[in-house]
Coordinates of C-alpha atoms (C1' of nucleotides) in Angstrom, one line a residue:
Chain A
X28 CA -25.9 -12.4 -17.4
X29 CA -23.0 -13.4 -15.5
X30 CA -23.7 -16.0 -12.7
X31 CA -26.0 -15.0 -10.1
X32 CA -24.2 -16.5 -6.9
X33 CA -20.0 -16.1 -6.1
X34 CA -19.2 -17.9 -3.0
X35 CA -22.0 -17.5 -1.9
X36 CA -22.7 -14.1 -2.2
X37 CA -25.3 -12.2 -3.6
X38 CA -24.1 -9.7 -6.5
X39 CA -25.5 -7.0 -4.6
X40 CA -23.4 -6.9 -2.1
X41 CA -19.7 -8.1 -3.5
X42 CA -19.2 -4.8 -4.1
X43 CA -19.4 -4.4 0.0
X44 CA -15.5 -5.7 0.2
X45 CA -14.2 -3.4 -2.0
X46 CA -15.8 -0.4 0.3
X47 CA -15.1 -1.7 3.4
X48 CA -11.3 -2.5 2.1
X49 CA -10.8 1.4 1.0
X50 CA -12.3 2.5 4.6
X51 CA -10.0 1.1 6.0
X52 CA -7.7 3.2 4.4
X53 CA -9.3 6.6 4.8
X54 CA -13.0 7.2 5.1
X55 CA -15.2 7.3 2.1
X56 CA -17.7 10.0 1.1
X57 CA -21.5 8.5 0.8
X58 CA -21.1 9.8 -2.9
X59 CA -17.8 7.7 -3.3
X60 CA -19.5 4.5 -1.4
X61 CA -21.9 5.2 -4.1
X62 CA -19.6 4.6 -7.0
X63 CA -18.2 1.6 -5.4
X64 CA -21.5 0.1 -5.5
X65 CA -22.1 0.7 -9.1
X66 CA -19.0 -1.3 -9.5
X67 CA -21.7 -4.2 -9.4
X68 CA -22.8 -3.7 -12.7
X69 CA -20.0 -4.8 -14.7
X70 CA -18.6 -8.3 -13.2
X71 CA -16.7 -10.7 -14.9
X72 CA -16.2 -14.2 -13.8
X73 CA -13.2 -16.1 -14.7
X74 CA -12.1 -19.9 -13.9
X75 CA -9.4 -21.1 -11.9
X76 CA -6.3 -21.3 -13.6
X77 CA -6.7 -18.2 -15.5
X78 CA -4.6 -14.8 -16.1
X79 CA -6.0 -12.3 -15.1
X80 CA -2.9 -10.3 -15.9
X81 CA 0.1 -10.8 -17.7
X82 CA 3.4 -9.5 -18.3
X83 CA 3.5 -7.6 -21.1
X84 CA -0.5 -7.1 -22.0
X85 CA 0.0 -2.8 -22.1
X86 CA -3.7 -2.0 -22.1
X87 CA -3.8 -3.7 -18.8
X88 CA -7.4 -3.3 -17.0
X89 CA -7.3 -2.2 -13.9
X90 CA -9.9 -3.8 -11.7
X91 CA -11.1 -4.8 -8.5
X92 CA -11.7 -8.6 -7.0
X93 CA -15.1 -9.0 -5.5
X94 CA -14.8 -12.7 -5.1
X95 CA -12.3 -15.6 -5.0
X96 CA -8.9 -16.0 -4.8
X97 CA -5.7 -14.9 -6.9
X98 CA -2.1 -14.6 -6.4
X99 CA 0.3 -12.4 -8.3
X100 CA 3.6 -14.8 -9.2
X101 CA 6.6 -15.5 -11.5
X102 CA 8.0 -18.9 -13.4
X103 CA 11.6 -19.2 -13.7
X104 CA 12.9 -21.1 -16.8
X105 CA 12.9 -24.9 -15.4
X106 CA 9.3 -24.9 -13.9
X107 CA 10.2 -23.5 -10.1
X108 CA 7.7 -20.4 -9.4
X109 CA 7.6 -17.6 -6.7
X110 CA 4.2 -16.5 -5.6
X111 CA 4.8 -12.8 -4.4
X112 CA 1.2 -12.2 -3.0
X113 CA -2.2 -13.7 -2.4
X114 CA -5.4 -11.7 -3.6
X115 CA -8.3 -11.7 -1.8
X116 CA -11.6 -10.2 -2.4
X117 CA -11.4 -6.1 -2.4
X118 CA -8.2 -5.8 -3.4
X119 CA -7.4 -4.3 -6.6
X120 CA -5.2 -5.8 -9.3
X121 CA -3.3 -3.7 -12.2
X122 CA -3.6 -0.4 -10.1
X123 CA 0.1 -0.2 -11.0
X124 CA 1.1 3.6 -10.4
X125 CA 3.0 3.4 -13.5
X126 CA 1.9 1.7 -16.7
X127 CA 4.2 -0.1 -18.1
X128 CA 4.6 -3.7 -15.6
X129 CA 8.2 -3.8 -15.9
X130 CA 8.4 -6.7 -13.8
X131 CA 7.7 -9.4 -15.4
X132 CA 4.8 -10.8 -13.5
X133 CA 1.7 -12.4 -13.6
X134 CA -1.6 -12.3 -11.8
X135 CA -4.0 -15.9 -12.1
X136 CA -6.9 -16.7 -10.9
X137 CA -6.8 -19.8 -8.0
X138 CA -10.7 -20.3 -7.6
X139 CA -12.9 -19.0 -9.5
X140 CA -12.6 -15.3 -9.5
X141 CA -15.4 -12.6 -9.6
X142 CA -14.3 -9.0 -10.8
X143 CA -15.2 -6.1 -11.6
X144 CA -13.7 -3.7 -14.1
X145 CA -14.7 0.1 -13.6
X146 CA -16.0 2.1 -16.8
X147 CA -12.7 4.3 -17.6
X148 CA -13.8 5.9 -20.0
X149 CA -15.5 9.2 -18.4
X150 CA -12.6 10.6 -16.1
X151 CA -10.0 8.3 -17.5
X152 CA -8.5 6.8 -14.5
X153 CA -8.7 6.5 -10.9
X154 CA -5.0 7.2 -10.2
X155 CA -3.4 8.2 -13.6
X156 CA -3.8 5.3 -16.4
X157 CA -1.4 5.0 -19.4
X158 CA -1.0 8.6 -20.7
X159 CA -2.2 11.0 -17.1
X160 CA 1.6 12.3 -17.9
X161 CA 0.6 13.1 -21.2
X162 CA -3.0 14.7 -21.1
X163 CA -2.2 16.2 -17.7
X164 CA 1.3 16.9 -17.2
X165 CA 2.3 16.6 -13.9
X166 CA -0.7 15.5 -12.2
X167 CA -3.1 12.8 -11.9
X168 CA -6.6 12.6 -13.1
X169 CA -8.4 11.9 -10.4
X170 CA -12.1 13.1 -10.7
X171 CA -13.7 10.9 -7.8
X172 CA -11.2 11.5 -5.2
X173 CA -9.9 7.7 -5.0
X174 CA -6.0 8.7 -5.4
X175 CA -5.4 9.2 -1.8
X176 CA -7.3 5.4 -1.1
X177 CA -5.2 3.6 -3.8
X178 CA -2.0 5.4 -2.7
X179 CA -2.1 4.1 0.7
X180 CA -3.3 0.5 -0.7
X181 CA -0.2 0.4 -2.8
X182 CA 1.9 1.7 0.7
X183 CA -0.7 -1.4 2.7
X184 CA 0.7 -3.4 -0.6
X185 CA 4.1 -2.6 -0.7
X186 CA 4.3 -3.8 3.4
X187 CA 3.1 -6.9 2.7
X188 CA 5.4 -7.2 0.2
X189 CA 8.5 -6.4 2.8
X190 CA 7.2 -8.5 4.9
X191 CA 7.1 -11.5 2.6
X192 CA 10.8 -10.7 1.8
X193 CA 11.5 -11.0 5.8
X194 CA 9.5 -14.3 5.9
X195 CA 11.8 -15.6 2.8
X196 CA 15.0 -13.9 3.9
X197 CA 15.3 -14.6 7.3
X198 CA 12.3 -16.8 8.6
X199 CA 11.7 -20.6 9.4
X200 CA 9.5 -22.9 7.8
X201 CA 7.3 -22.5 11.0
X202 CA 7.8 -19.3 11.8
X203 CA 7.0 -18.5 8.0
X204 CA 3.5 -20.3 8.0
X205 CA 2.3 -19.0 11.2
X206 CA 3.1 -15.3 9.9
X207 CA 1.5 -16.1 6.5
X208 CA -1.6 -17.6 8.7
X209 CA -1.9 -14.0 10.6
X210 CA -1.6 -12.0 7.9
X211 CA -4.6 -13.2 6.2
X212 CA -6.7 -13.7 9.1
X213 CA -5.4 -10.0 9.4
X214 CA -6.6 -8.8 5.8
X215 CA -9.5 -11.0 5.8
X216 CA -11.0 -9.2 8.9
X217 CA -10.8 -6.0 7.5
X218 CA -13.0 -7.1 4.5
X219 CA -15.5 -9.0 7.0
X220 CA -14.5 -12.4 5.7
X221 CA -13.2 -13.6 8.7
X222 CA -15.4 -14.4 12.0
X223 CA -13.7 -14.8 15.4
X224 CA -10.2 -16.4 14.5
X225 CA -11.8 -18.7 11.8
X226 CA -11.3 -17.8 7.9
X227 CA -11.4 -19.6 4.6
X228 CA -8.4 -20.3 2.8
X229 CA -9.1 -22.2 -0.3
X230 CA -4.9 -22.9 -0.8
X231 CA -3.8 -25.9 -2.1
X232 CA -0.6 -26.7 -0.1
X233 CA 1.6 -26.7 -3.6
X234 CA 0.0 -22.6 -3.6
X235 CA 1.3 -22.0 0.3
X236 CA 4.6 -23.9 -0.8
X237 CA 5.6 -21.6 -3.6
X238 CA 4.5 -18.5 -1.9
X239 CA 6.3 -19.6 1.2
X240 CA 9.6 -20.3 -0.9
X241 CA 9.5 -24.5 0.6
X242 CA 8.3 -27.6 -0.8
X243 CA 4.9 -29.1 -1.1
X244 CA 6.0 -31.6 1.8
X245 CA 7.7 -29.7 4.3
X246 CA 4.6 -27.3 3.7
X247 CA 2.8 -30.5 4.9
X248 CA 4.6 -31.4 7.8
X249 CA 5.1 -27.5 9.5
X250 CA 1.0 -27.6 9.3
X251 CA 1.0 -30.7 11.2
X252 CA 3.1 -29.4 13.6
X253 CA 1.5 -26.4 14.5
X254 CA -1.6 -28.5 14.5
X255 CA -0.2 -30.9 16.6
X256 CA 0.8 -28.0 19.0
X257 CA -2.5 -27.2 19.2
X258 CA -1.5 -23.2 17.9
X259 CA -4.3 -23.4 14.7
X260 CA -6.7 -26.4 13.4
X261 CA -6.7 -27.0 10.2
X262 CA -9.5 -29.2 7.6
X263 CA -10.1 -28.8 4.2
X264 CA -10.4 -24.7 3.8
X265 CA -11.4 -23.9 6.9
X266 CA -8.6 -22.3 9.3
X267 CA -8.9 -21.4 13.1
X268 CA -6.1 -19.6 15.0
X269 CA -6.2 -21.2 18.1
X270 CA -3.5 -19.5 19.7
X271 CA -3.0 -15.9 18.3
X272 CA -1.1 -14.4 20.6
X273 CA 1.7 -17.0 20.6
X274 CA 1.4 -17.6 16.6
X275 CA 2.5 -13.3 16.8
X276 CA 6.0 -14.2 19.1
X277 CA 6.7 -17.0 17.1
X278 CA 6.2 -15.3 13.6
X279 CA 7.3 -11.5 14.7
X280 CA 3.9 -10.8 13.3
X281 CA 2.6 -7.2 14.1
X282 CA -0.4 -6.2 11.7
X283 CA 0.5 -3.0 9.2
X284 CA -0.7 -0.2 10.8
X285 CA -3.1 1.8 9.4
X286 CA -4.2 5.5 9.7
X287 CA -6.4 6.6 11.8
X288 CA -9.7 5.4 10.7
X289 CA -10.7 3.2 14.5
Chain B
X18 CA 30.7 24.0 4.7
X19 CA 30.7 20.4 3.8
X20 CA 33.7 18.3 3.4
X21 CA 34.7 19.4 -0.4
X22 CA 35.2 16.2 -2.1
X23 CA 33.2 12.6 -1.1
X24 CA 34.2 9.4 -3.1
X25 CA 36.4 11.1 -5.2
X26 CA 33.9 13.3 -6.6
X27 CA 34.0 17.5 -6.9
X28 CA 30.3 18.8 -5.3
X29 CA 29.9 20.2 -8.7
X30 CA 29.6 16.8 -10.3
X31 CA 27.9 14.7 -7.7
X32 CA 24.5 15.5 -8.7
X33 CA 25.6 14.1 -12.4
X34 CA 24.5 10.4 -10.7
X35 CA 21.1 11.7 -9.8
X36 CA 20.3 13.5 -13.3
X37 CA 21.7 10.4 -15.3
X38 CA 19.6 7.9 -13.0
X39 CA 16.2 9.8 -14.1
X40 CA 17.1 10.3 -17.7
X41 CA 17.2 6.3 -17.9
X42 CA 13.5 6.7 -16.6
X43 CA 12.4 9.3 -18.8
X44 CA 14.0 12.3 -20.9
X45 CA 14.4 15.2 -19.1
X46 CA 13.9 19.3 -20.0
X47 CA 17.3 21.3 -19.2
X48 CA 15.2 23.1 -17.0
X49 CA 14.6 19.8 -15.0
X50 CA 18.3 18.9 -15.4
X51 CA 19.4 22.4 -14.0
X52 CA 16.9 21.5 -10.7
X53 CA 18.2 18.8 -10.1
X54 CA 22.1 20.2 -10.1
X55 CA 21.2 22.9 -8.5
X56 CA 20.4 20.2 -5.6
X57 CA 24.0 20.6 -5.1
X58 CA 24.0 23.3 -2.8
X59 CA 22.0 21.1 -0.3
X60 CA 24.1 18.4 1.2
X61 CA 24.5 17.0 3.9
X62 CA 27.3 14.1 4.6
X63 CA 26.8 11.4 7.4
X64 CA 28.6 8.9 8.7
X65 CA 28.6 5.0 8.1
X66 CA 26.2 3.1 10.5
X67 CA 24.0 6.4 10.9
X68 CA 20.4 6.2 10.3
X69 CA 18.7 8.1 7.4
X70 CA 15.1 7.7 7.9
X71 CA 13.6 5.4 10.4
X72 CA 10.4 3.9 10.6
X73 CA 8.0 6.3 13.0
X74 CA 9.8 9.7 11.9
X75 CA 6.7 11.0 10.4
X76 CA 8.8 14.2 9.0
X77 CA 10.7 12.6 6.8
X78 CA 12.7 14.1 4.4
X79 CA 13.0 12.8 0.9
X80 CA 16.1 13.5 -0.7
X81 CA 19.2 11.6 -3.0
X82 CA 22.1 9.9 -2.8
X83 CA 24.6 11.2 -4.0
X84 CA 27.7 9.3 -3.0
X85 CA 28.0 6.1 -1.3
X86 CA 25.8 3.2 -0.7
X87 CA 23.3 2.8 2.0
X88 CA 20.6 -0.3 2.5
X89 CA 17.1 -0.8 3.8
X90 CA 16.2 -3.2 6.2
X91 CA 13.9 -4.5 8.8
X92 CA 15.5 -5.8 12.2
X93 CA 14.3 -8.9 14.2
X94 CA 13.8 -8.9 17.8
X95 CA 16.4 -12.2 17.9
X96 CA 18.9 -10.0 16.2
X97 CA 18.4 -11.1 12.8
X98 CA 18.6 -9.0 10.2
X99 CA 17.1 -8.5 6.6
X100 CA 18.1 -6.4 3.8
X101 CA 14.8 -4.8 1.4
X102 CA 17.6 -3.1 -0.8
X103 CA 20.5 -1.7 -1.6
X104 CA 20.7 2.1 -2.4
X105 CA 23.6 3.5 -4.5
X106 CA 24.2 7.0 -5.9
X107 CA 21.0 8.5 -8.0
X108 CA 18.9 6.6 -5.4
X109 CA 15.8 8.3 -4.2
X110 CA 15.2 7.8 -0.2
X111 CA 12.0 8.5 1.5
X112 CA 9.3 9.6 -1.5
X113 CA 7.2 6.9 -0.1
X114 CA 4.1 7.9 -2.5
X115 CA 2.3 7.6 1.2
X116 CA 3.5 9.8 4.2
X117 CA 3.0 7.2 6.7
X118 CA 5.7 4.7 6.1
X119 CA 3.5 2.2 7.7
X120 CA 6.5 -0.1 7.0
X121 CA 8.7 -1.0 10.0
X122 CA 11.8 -0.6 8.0
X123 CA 14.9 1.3 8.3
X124 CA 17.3 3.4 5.7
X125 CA 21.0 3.1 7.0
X126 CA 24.3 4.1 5.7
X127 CA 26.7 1.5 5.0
X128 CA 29.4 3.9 3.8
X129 CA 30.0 7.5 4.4
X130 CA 27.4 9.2 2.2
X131 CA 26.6 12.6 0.7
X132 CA 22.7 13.4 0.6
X133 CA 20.8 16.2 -1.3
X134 CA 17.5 17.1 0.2
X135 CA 15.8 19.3 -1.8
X136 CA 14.3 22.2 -0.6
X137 CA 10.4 21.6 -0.5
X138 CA 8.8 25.0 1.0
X139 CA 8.8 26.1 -2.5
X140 CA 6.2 23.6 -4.9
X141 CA 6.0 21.8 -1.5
X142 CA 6.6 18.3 -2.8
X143 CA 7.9 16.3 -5.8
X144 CA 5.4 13.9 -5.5
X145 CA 2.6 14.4 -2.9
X146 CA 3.9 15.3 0.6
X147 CA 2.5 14.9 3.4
X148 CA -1.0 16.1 3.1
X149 CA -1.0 16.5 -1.0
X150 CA -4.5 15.5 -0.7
X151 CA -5.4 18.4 1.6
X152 CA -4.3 20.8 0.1
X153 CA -5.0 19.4 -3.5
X154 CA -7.9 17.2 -3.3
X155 CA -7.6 14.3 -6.1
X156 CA -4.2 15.7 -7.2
X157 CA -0.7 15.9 -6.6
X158 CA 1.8 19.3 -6.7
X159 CA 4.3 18.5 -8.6
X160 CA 5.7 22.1 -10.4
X161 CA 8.6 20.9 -12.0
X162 CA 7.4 17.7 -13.7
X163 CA 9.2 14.7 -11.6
X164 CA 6.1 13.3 -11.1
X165 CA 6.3 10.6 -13.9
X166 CA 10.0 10.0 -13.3
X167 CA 9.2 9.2 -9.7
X168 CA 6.2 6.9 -10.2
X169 CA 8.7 5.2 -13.0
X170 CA 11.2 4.9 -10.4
X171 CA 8.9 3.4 -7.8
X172 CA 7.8 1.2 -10.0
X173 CA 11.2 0.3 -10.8
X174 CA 11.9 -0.5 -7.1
X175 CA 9.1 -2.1 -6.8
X176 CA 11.0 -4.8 -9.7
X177 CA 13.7 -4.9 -7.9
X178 CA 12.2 -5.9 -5.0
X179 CA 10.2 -8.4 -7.2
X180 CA 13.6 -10.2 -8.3
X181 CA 14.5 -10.0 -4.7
X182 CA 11.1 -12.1 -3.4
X183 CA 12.5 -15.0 -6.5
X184 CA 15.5 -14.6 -5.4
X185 CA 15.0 -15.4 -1.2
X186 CA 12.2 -18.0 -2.4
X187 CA 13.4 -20.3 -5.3
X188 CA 17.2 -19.8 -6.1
X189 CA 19.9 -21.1 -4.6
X190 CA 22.7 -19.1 -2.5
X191 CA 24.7 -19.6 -6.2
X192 CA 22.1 -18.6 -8.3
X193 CA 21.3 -15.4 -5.8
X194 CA 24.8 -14.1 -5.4
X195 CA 25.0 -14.3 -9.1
X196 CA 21.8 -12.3 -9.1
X197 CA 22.6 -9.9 -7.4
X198 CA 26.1 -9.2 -8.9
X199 CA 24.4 -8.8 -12.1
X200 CA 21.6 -6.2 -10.7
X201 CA 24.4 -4.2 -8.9
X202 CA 26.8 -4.1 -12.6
X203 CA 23.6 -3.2 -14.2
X204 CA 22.2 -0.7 -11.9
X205 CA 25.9 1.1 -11.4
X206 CA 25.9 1.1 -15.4
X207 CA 22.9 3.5 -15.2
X208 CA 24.5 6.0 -13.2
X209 CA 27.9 5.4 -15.6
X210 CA 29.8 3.9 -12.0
X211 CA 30.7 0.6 -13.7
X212 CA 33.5 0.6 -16.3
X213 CA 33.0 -2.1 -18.8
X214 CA 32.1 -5.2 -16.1
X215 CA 33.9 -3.7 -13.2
X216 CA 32.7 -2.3 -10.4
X217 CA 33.0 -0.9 -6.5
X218 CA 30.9 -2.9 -4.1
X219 CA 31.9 -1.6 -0.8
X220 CA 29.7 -4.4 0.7
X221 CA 30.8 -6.6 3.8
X222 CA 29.9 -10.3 3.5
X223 CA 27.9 -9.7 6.0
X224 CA 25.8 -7.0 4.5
X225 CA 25.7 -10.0 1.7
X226 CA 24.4 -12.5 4.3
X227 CA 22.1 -9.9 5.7
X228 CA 20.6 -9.0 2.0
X229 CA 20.5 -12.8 0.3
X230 CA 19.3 -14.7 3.1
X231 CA 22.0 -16.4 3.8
X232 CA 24.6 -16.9 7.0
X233 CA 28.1 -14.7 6.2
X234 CA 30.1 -18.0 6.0
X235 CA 28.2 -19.6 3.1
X236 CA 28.3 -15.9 1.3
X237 CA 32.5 -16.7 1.8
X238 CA 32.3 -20.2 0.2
X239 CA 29.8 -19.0 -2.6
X240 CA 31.8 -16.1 -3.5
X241 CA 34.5 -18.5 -4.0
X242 CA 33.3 -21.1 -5.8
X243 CA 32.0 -18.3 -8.3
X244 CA 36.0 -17.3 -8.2
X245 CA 36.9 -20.7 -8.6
X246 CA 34.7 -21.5 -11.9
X247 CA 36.2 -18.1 -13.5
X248 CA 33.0 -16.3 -13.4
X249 CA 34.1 -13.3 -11.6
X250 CA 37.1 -11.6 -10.2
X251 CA 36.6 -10.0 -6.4
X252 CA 39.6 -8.6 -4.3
X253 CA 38.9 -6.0 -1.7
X254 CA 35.7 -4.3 -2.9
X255 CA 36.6 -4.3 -6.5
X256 CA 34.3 -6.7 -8.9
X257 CA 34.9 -8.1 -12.2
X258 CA 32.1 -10.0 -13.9
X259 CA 34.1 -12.4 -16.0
X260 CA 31.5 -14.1 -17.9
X261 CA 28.5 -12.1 -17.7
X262 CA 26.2 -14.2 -20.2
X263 CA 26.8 -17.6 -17.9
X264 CA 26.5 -15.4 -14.5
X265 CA 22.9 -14.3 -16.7
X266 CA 22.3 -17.9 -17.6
X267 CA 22.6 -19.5 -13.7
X268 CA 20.9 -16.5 -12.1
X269 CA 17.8 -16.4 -14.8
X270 CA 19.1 -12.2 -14.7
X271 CA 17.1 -10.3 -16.9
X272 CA 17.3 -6.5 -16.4
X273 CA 14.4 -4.5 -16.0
X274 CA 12.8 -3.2 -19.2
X275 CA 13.3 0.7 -19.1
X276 CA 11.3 3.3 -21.6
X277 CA 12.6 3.5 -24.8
X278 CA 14.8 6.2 -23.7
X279 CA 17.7 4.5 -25.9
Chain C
dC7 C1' -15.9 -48.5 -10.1
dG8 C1' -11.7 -46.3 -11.3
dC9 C1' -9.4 -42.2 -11.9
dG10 C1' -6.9 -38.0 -10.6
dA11 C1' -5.9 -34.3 -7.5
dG12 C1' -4.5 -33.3 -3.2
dC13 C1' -2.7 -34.8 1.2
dT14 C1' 0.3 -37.8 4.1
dT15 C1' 4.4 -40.5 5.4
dG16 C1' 9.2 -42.6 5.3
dA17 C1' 14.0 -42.7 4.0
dG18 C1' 18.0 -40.7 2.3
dG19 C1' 20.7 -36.8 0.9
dC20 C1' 22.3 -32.2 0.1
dG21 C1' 22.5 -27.3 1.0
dA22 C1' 23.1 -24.2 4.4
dT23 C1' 23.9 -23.3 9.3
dT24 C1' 26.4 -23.1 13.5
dC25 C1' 30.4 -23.1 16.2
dA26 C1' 35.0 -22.5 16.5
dA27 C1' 39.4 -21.4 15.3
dC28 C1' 42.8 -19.1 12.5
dT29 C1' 44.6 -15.6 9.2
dG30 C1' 45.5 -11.1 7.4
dT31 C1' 45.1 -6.2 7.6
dC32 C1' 44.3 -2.3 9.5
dG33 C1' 44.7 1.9 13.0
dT34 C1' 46.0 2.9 17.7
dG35 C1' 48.8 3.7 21.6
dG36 C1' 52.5 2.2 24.7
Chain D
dC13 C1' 58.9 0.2 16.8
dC14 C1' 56.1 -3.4 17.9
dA15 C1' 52.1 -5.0 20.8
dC16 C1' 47.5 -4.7 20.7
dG17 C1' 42.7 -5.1 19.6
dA18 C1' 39.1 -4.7 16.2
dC19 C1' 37.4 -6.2 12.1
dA20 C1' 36.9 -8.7 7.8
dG21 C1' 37.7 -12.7 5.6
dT22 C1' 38.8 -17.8 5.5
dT23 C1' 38.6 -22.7 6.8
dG24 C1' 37.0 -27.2 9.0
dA25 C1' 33.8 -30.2 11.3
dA26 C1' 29.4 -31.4 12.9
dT27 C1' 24.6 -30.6 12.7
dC28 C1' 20.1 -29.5 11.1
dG29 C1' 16.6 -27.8 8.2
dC30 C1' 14.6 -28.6 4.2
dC31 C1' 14.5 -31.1 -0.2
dT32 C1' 13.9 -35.1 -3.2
dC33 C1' 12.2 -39.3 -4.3
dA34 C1' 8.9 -42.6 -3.8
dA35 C1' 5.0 -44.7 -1.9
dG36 C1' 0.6 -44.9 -0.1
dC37 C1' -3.6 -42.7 1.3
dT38 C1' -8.2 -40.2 0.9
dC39 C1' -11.6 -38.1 -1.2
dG40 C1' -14.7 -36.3 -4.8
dC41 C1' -16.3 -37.1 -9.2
dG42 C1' -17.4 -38.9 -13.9

DNA sequence: CGCGAGCTTGAGGCGATTCAACTGTCGTGG
DNA sequence: CCACGACAGTTGAATCGCCTCAAGCTCGCG
């Protein structure tokens, strides 16, 4: 039996991110809520440190993170690494629409990671796994009704992603980490992780640094400054946005918009 | 009736860049092929500067690029600028695998450019329009089999856009411009517009600026330094990629992985 | 207690920006 | 025909944002 108690939650519940993540999306059918749930049956824990998914693995499992932290990223040849996204709880890793990676990326665990892996077998996929082409040509298999849900997570996905190249591109040190800071307190609240303006980011400052594109010590000293403005307090894990409004005209920061859901 | 010739290029022939670009992805039946040229009865030509798709038009119409090269970007409210990507002939515009782009970017045209929007009352979608779900519930219409080249194709985006993140985050304005040199010669080879290592980039620098994060003067002195050391040749929008394995060796350039279409 | 991982701080340097001017090449109209 | 402006590219000089190197610091933990 896999450990009782992630962060703090009981097992019965993890599964609760992961439904109120696809609500967000589009609404879910009690019957579908249902299946989510039974997603609590087959965890898997893994360390920090650890790949959850790599490169070139083909079979490539998608799954679902109940718990913890992970961050999808690339190593170039001398050691420097890009971070492209940080995983939170409820999102879903290896949903790729197409099998084959192609990019040559690489999911890892940064705290210890709680997921759960659906049963594939009866129904095959939720969105068309490695041969939908080939056993149903020119369609998806989709016998639970998820595709819509994971379409518009990989659109939710794909904005983060153009977002990140804006912060990168075009985006100050400053006006980088405040975005960064909004747009989790953003996806945390939709999963219910984050109360008020306060959430939990258990980053060290090397993970911000190569997911911001700067180095460990001007990561350091922008924190300090918007500390020391008095825009967000900062110890340990623990984040507050003390000044949201003013945190969104400095970073350009406007939350994806989602559909209609209220 | 539109203007007979673009780029050089009979109407006949122009939908030759769109068939080539999704055999790299995946084989295709003649009777796909002969789809897709028939697409040449469809175009439409607009203007440099003009707008193809913008971020609220909820319509929007997916189509091709046929001829010239168009980019996608997000707009600050300061006036700065960044560049997602670059689209060149065979590109697919607007088969967002979600209707709502939710994405505040824009497609515009950088040259004059011929498009092909296929007709979708018939099938209505390649992909999943805009209520595939409704009217298919856990399924997408796709008649004619594009499905799987269009998922490969997103997902080949979506590695572009990867190298992008690596390249804004952790290379250097040398190391990017090489980058990208190399992605444009190798994506242009798929669509058999590069001869040997030369090719038409009818890019400004400050489309350059705009796309590698950088200001338009340090684009000037980085092109020329790459001049200088005999890497490549540039005069007017003409390219020559003198020593392609050292341009692959300072940019870490490794192409995507396609099918083993061969 | 001592160690190591993460955070903090200072000093110096380089890469990239900004501002500003100048060049060359167009197409346009007097 | 040449004057003109618009635009893209080029160059120099000064500045700044961010990086690197190198210490110290703090804390949790064996």
């Amino acid at each position: 039996m896999m450990s009782a108690r992630v962060n703090g939650t009981s097992p019965a519940s993890m599964t609760g991110v992961v439904v109120r993540r696809l609500r967000a999306l589009k609404p879910l059918t009690p019957a579908q809520a249902q299946r989510l749930e039974a997603l609590g049956d087959r965890i898997e824990t893994v360390a920090p440190g650890a790949t959850l998914q790599s490169d070139g693995a083909v079979p490539m499992r998608p799954s679902f993170m109940l718990s913890g932290w992970a961050c999808r990223m690339r190593l170039l040849p001398d050691g420097r690494r890009q971070i492209f996204s940080l995983l939170i709880p409820g999102d879903a890793i290896g949903f790729c629409v197409e099998p084959s990676p192609l990019s040559s990326a690489v999911v890892v665990a940064l705290t210890k990671v709680a997921l759960a892996t659906p049963d594939w077998s009866k129904g095959e996929s939720l969105m068309g796994g490695p041969d939908a082409s080939a056993s149903h040509p020119g369609g998806v298999h989709d016998p639970w009704g998820f595709a819509d849900h994971m379409r518009r997570s990989a659109c939710l996905e794909e904005g983060l992603l153009l977002d990140h190249v804006v912060r990168l591109g075009r985006q100050t040190a400053y006006e980088r980490t405040a975005h960064l800071l909004l747009e989790l307190h953003w996806r945390l609240s939709l999963i219910g992780e984050a109360v008020d303006r306060r959430f939990v980011m258990p980053l060290t400052q090397e993970i911000l640094a190569d997911f911001l594109g700067l180095s460990i010590v001007h990561v350091n000293r922008t924190l300090q400054q918007l500390r020391r403005e008095r825009l967000i307090e900062m110890s340990g894990s623990h984040v507050v946005l003390l000044e949201t409004a003013q945190l969104a005209v400095i970073a350009d920061y406007q939350p994806q918009v989602l559909p209609q859901t209220s």
